[in-house]
PDB file of C-alpha atoms in Angstrom:
ATOM      1  CA  MET A   1      93.562 -55.685  41.404  1.00 41.00           C
ATOM      2  CA  ASP A   2      93.657 -54.740  45.066  1.00 46.00           C
ATOM      3  CA  PRO A   3      96.972 -52.908  45.717  1.00 51.00           C
ATOM      4  CA  GLU A   4      97.021 -54.278  49.256  1.00 56.00           C
ATOM      5  CA  CYS A   5      96.829 -57.859  47.970  1.00 53.00           C
ATOM      6  CA  PRO A   6      98.901 -58.249  44.809  1.00 56.00           C
ATOM      7  CA  GLN A   7      98.204 -61.214  42.545  1.00 58.00           C
ATOM      8  CA  ASN A   8     101.689 -62.593  43.122  1.00 63.00           C
ATOM      9  CA  VAL A   9     101.138 -63.125  46.861  1.00 63.00           C
ATOM     10  CA  PRO A  10     102.985 -66.277  47.972  1.00 68.00           C
ATOM     11  CA  THR A  11     100.649 -69.204  48.502  1.00 78.00           C
ATOM     12  CA  SER A  12     102.453 -71.070  51.286  1.00 90.00           C
ATOM     13  CA  PRO A  13     103.056 -69.719  54.797  1.00 92.00           C
ATOM     14  CA  ALA A  14     106.825 -70.162  54.355  1.00 93.00           C
ATOM     15  CA  ALA A  15     106.806 -68.226  51.075  1.00 92.00           C
ATOM     16  CA  ALA A  16     104.689 -65.466  52.643  1.00 93.00           C
ATOM     17  CA  LEU A  17     107.136 -65.253  55.546  1.00 95.00           C
ATOM     18  CA  ASP A  18     110.083 -65.085  53.126  1.00 95.00           C
ATOM     19  CA  ALA A  19     108.387 -62.275  51.172  1.00 95.00           C
ATOM     20  CA  ALA A  20     107.679 -60.355  54.390  1.00 96.00           C
ATOM     21  CA  LEU A  21     111.245 -60.866  55.646  1.00 97.00           C
ATOM     22  CA  GLY A  22     112.696 -59.815  52.297  1.00 97.00           C
ATOM     23  CA  TYR A  23     110.550 -56.685  52.280  1.00 98.00           C
ATOM     24  CA  ALA A  24     111.453 -55.840  55.881  1.00 98.00           C
ATOM     25  CA  LEU A  25     115.170 -56.277  55.242  1.00 98.00           C
ATOM     26  CA  LEU A  26     115.117 -54.119  52.101  1.00 98.00           C
ATOM     27  CA  ARG A  27     112.995 -51.454  53.803  1.00 99.00           C
ATOM     28  CA  PHE A  28     115.223 -51.499  56.904  1.00 98.00           C
ATOM     29  CA  THR A  29     118.470 -51.279  54.913  1.00 98.00           C
ATOM     30  CA  PHE A  30     117.133 -48.545  52.632  1.00 98.00           C
ATOM     31  CA  GLY A  31     115.865 -46.562  55.623  1.00 98.00           C
ATOM     32  CA  LEU A  32     119.182 -47.007  57.417  1.00 97.00           C
ATOM     33  CA  ASN A  33     120.973 -45.677  54.338  1.00 96.00           C
ATOM     34  CA  PHE A  34     118.822 -42.537  54.363  1.00 94.00           C
ATOM     35  CA  LEU A  35     119.033 -42.140  58.130  1.00 94.00           C
ATOM     36  CA  LEU A  36     122.829 -42.247  58.228  1.00 94.00           C
ATOM     37  CA  HIS A  37     123.509 -40.543  54.892  1.00 90.00           C
ATOM     38  CA  SER A  38     123.308 -37.079  56.403  1.00 87.00           C
ATOM     39  CA  TYR A  39     125.707 -37.840  59.267  1.00 89.00           C
ATOM     40  CA  GLN A  40     128.760 -36.382  57.494  1.00 87.00           C
ATOM     41  CA  ARG A  41     126.706 -33.387  56.418  1.00 92.00           C
ATOM     42  CA  TRP A  42     125.789 -32.640  60.017  1.00 91.00           C
ATOM     43  CA  LEU A  43     129.456 -32.628  61.040  1.00 92.00           C
ATOM     44  CA  ASP A  44     129.983 -29.512  58.912  1.00 94.00           C
ATOM     45  CA  LEU A  45     126.654 -28.263  57.625  1.00 96.00           C
ATOM     46  CA  GLY A  46     128.101 -24.988  56.320  1.00 96.00           C
ATOM     47  CA  LYS A  47     130.713 -26.799  54.252  1.00 97.00           C
ATOM     48  CA  PHE A  48     128.054 -29.092  52.755  1.00 97.00           C
ATOM     49  CA  VAL A  49     125.715 -26.209  51.885  1.00 98.00           C
ATOM     50  CA  ASN A  50     128.481 -24.030  50.420  1.00 98.00           C
ATOM     51  CA  GLY A  51     129.890 -26.972  48.460  1.00 97.00           C
ATOM     52  CA  THR A  52     126.461 -27.721  47.028  1.00 98.00           C
ATOM     53  CA  VAL A  53     125.928 -24.078  46.060  1.00 98.00           C
ATOM     54  CA  HIS A  54     129.316 -24.121  44.310  1.00 98.00           C
ATOM     55  CA  GLN A  55     128.360 -27.283  42.353  1.00 97.00           C
ATOM     56  CA  PHE A  56     125.292 -25.499  40.978  1.00 98.00           C
ATOM     57  CA  THR A  57     126.948 -22.261  39.827  1.00 97.00           C
ATOM     58  CA  THR A  58     126.733 -23.339  36.172  1.00 96.00           C
ATOM     59  CA  THR A  59     123.012 -24.206  36.350  1.00 97.00           C
ATOM     60  CA  PRO A  60     120.077 -21.823  35.836  1.00 97.00           C
ATOM     61  CA  LEU A  61     118.935 -22.348  39.432  1.00 98.00           C
ATOM     62  CA  PRO A  62     119.198 -19.229  41.610  1.00 98.00           C
ATOM     63  CA  GLU A  63     121.716 -19.467  44.447  1.00 98.00           C
ATOM     64  CA  TRP A  64     119.076 -18.821  47.123  1.00 98.00           C
ATOM     65  CA  SER A  65     117.032 -21.849  46.006  1.00 98.00           C
ATOM     66  CA  VAL A  66     120.069 -24.139  45.952  1.00 98.00           C
ATOM     67  CA  ARG A  67     121.138 -22.874  49.383  1.00 98.00           C
ATOM     68  CA  ALA A  68     117.650 -23.399  50.841  1.00 98.00           C
ATOM     69  CA  PHE A  69     117.322 -26.916  49.416  1.00 98.00           C
ATOM     70  CA  ALA A  70     120.857 -27.885  50.458  1.00 98.00           C
ATOM     71  CA  THR A  71     120.135 -26.654  53.982  1.00 97.00           C
ATOM     72  CA  ALA A  72     116.953 -28.756  54.115  1.00 97.00           C
ATOM     73  CA  ILE A  73     118.568 -31.993  52.871  1.00 97.00           C
ATOM     74  CA  PRO A  74     120.239 -32.956  56.193  1.00 96.00           C
ATOM     75  CA  PHE A  75     116.854 -32.573  57.907  1.00 96.00           C
ATOM     76  CA  ILE A  76     114.827 -34.428  55.261  1.00 97.00           C
ATOM     77  CA  GLU A  77     117.107 -37.468  54.898  1.00 97.00           C
ATOM     78  CA  PRO A  78     117.104 -38.630  58.538  1.00 96.00           C
ATOM     79  CA  LEU A  79     113.363 -38.039  58.884  1.00 97.00           C
ATOM     80  CA  LEU A  80     112.590 -40.113  55.788  1.00 98.00           C
ATOM     81  CA  GLY A  81     115.164 -42.685  56.878  1.00 97.00           C
ATOM     82  CA  ALA A  82     113.631 -43.137  60.316  1.00 97.00           C
ATOM     83  CA  LEU A  83     110.116 -43.513  58.892  1.00 98.00           C
ATOM     84  CA  ILE A  84     111.201 -46.004  56.226  1.00 98.00           C
ATOM     85  CA  LEU A  85     113.462 -47.968  58.584  1.00 98.00           C
ATOM     86  CA  THR A  86     110.706 -48.444  61.165  1.00 98.00           C
ATOM     87  CA  GLY A  87     107.869 -48.820  58.682  1.00 98.00           C
ATOM     88  CA  LEU A  88     105.861 -45.968  60.172  1.00 98.00           C
ATOM     89  CA  TRP A  89     103.532 -44.267  57.675  1.00 97.00           C
ATOM     90  CA  THR A  90     105.251 -46.383  55.048  1.00 98.00           C
ATOM     91  CA  ARG A  91     103.282 -45.287  51.990  1.00 98.00           C
ATOM     92  CA  SER A  92     103.605 -41.589  52.789  1.00 98.00           C
ATOM     93  CA  ALA A  93     107.304 -41.919  53.600  1.00 99.00           C
ATOM     94  CA  LEU A  94     107.987 -43.785  50.353  1.00 99.00           C
ATOM     95  CA  VAL A  95     106.036 -41.273  48.257  1.00 99.00           C
ATOM     96  CA  ALA A  96     107.807 -38.363  49.968  1.00 99.00           C
ATOM     97  CA  GLY A  97     111.158 -40.095  49.457  1.00 99.00           C
ATOM     98  CA  ALA A  98     110.434 -40.703  45.777  1.00 99.00           C
ATOM     99  CA  LEU A  99     109.528 -37.027  45.315  1.00 99.00           C
ATOM    100  CA  PHE A 100     112.692 -36.025  47.178  1.00 98.00           C
ATOM    101  CA  ILE A 101     114.790 -38.200  44.847  1.00 98.00           C
ATOM    102  CA  ALA A 102     112.951 -36.692  41.861  1.00 99.00           C
ATOM    103  CA  ALA A 103     113.936 -33.204  43.056  1.00 98.00           C
ATOM    104  CA  LEU A 104     117.553 -34.303  43.530  1.00 98.00           C
ATOM    105  CA  THR A 105     117.494 -35.912  40.079  1.00 98.00           C
ATOM    106  CA  PHE A 106     116.270 -32.654  38.536  1.00 98.00           C
ATOM    107  CA  GLY A 107     119.187 -30.716  40.006  1.00 97.00           C
ATOM    108  CA  THR A 108     121.716 -33.406  39.171  1.00 98.00           C
ATOM    109  CA  ALA A 109     120.501 -33.520  35.564  1.00 98.00           C
ATOM    110  CA  LEU A 110     120.988 -29.750  35.305  1.00 98.00           C
ATOM    111  CA  ARG A 111     124.616 -30.305  36.359  1.00 97.00           C
ATOM    112  CA  ASN A 112     125.050 -33.134  33.808  1.00 96.00           C
ATOM    113  CA  ASP A 113     126.451 -35.386  36.547  1.00 97.00           C
ATOM    114  CA  TYR A 114     125.555 -38.749  35.041  1.00 96.00           C
ATOM    115  CA  ALA A 115     127.433 -40.833  37.614  1.00 97.00           C
ATOM    116  CA  VAL A 116     125.287 -39.412  40.418  1.00 97.00           C
ATOM    117  CA  LEU A 117     122.175 -39.607  38.218  1.00 98.00           C
ATOM    118  CA  SER A 118     122.636 -43.355  37.845  1.00 98.00           C
ATOM    119  CA  VAL A 119     122.735 -43.769  41.631  1.00 98.00           C
ATOM    120  CA  GLN A 120     119.647 -41.591  42.020  1.00 98.00           C
ATOM    121  CA  LEU A 121     117.821 -43.746  39.485  1.00 98.00           C
ATOM    122  CA  LEU A 122     118.658 -46.797  41.617  1.00 98.00           C
ATOM    123  CA  TYR A 123     117.110 -44.996  44.587  1.00 98.00           C
ATOM    124  CA  ALA A 124     114.020 -44.207  42.481  1.00 99.00           C
ATOM    125  CA  LEU A 125     113.785 -47.860  41.459  1.00 99.00           C
ATOM    126  CA  THR A 126     114.051 -48.959  45.093  1.00 99.00           C
ATOM    127  CA  PHE A 127     111.239 -46.579  46.065  1.00 99.00           C
ATOM    128  CA  PHE A 128     109.154 -48.046  43.231  1.00 99.00           C
ATOM    129  CA  LEU A 129     109.828 -51.623  44.357  1.00 98.00           C
ATOM    130  CA  LEU A 130     109.035 -50.848  47.987  1.00 99.00           C
ATOM    131  CA  LEU A 131     105.772 -49.160  46.998  1.00 98.00           C
ATOM    132  CA  LEU A 132     104.868 -51.948  44.578  1.00 97.00           C
ATOM    133  CA  THR A 133     105.405 -54.692  47.170  1.00 97.00           C
ATOM    134  CA  ARG A 134     104.109 -52.795  50.212  1.00 97.00           C
ATOM    135  CA  GLY A 135     101.547 -55.551  50.736  1.00 95.00           C
ATOM    136  CA  HIS A 136     104.407 -57.550  52.307  1.00 97.00           C
ATOM    137  CA  ASN A 137     105.029 -54.861  54.972  1.00 97.00           C
ATOM    138  CA  ARG A 138     104.313 -57.301  57.812  1.00 96.00           C
ATOM    139  CA  PHE A 139     107.257 -56.421  60.094  1.00 97.00           C
ATOM    140  CA  SER A 140     106.696 -52.701  60.619  1.00 97.00           C
ATOM    141  CA  VAL A 141     105.254 -50.157  62.997  1.00 97.00           C
ATOM    142  CA  ASP A 142     102.329 -49.803  60.564  1.00 96.00           C
ATOM    143  CA  ALA A 143     101.507 -53.516  60.895  1.00 96.00           C
ATOM    144  CA  TRP A 144     101.911 -53.367  64.678  1.00 96.00           C
ATOM    145  CA  LEU A 145      99.531 -50.383  64.893  1.00 95.00           C
ATOM    146  CA  THR A 146      97.031 -52.106  62.605  1.00 92.00           C
ATOM    147  CA  THR A 147      96.970 -55.312  64.690  1.00 91.00           C
ATOM    148  CA  ARG A 148      96.200 -53.205  67.770  1.00 90.00           C
ATOM    149  CA  GLY A 149      93.426 -51.284  66.029  1.00 85.00           C
ATOM    150  CA  LEU A 150      95.330 -48.004  66.198  1.00 83.00           C
ATOM    151  CA  GLN A 151      95.545 -47.650  62.421  1.00 78.00           C
ATOM    152  CA  SER A 152      93.141 -48.834  59.742  1.00 73.00           C
ATOM    153  CA  SER A 153      94.247 -51.814  57.697  1.00 66.00           C
ATOM    154  CA  GLY A 154      96.097 -50.799  54.552  1.00 59.00           C
ATOM    155  CA  SER A 155      96.296 -47.125  55.474  1.00 53.00           C
ATOM    156  CA  SER A 156     100.026 -47.076  56.070  1.00 53.00           C
ATOM    157  CA  SER A 157      99.922 -43.324  55.761  1.00 53.00           C
ATOM    158  CA  SER A 158     100.158 -40.534  58.259  1.00 49.00           C
ATOM    159  CA  PRO A 159      96.810 -39.253  59.533  1.00 44.00           C
ATOM    160  CA  SER A 160      97.223 -36.055  57.506  1.00 44.00           C
ATOM    161  CA  THR A 161      97.772 -37.882  54.197  1.00 42.00           C
ATOM    162  CA  THR A 162      94.571 -39.846  53.823  1.00 43.00           C
ATOM    163  CA  ALA A 163      94.420 -38.826  50.155  1.00 41.00           C
ATOM    164  CA  LEU A 164      97.394 -41.127  49.595  1.00 45.00           C
ATOM    165  CA  SER A 165      95.644 -44.063  51.283  1.00 41.00           C
TER     166      SER A 165
END
């Protein structure tokens, strides 16, 4: 099965448009969530980092690694959010986002915080669904670049991630 053309592609133009609109709205909303999620963290970055380090004092993770990761989070989230929201390098952004959520899930599991784990699993599921249905990514920067010949069809990846294409 061609991953760019799933077997469940809608057969009518209206159904194809609905699938593309549904995908665009989910991708846009999910990207917006990531983009704006770090806003409060930016208002007091030190408080966020120190609070995160404190949450991990009972885990086997060394403080320096928690501090470094917590410092990176407010930079990673808006970058991933902007890429997902606009549909630029969609595949790469979704894979990077899924790996980011996996890393967060690892730390959260070490803290035994099952309420947060359940939310992170919903994020992981959303990444899966967006990757699975990426063939409907019609309203995106990737699609716009492809129609203008600036990006190869189906390679919704950054130029440096052709292995993911």
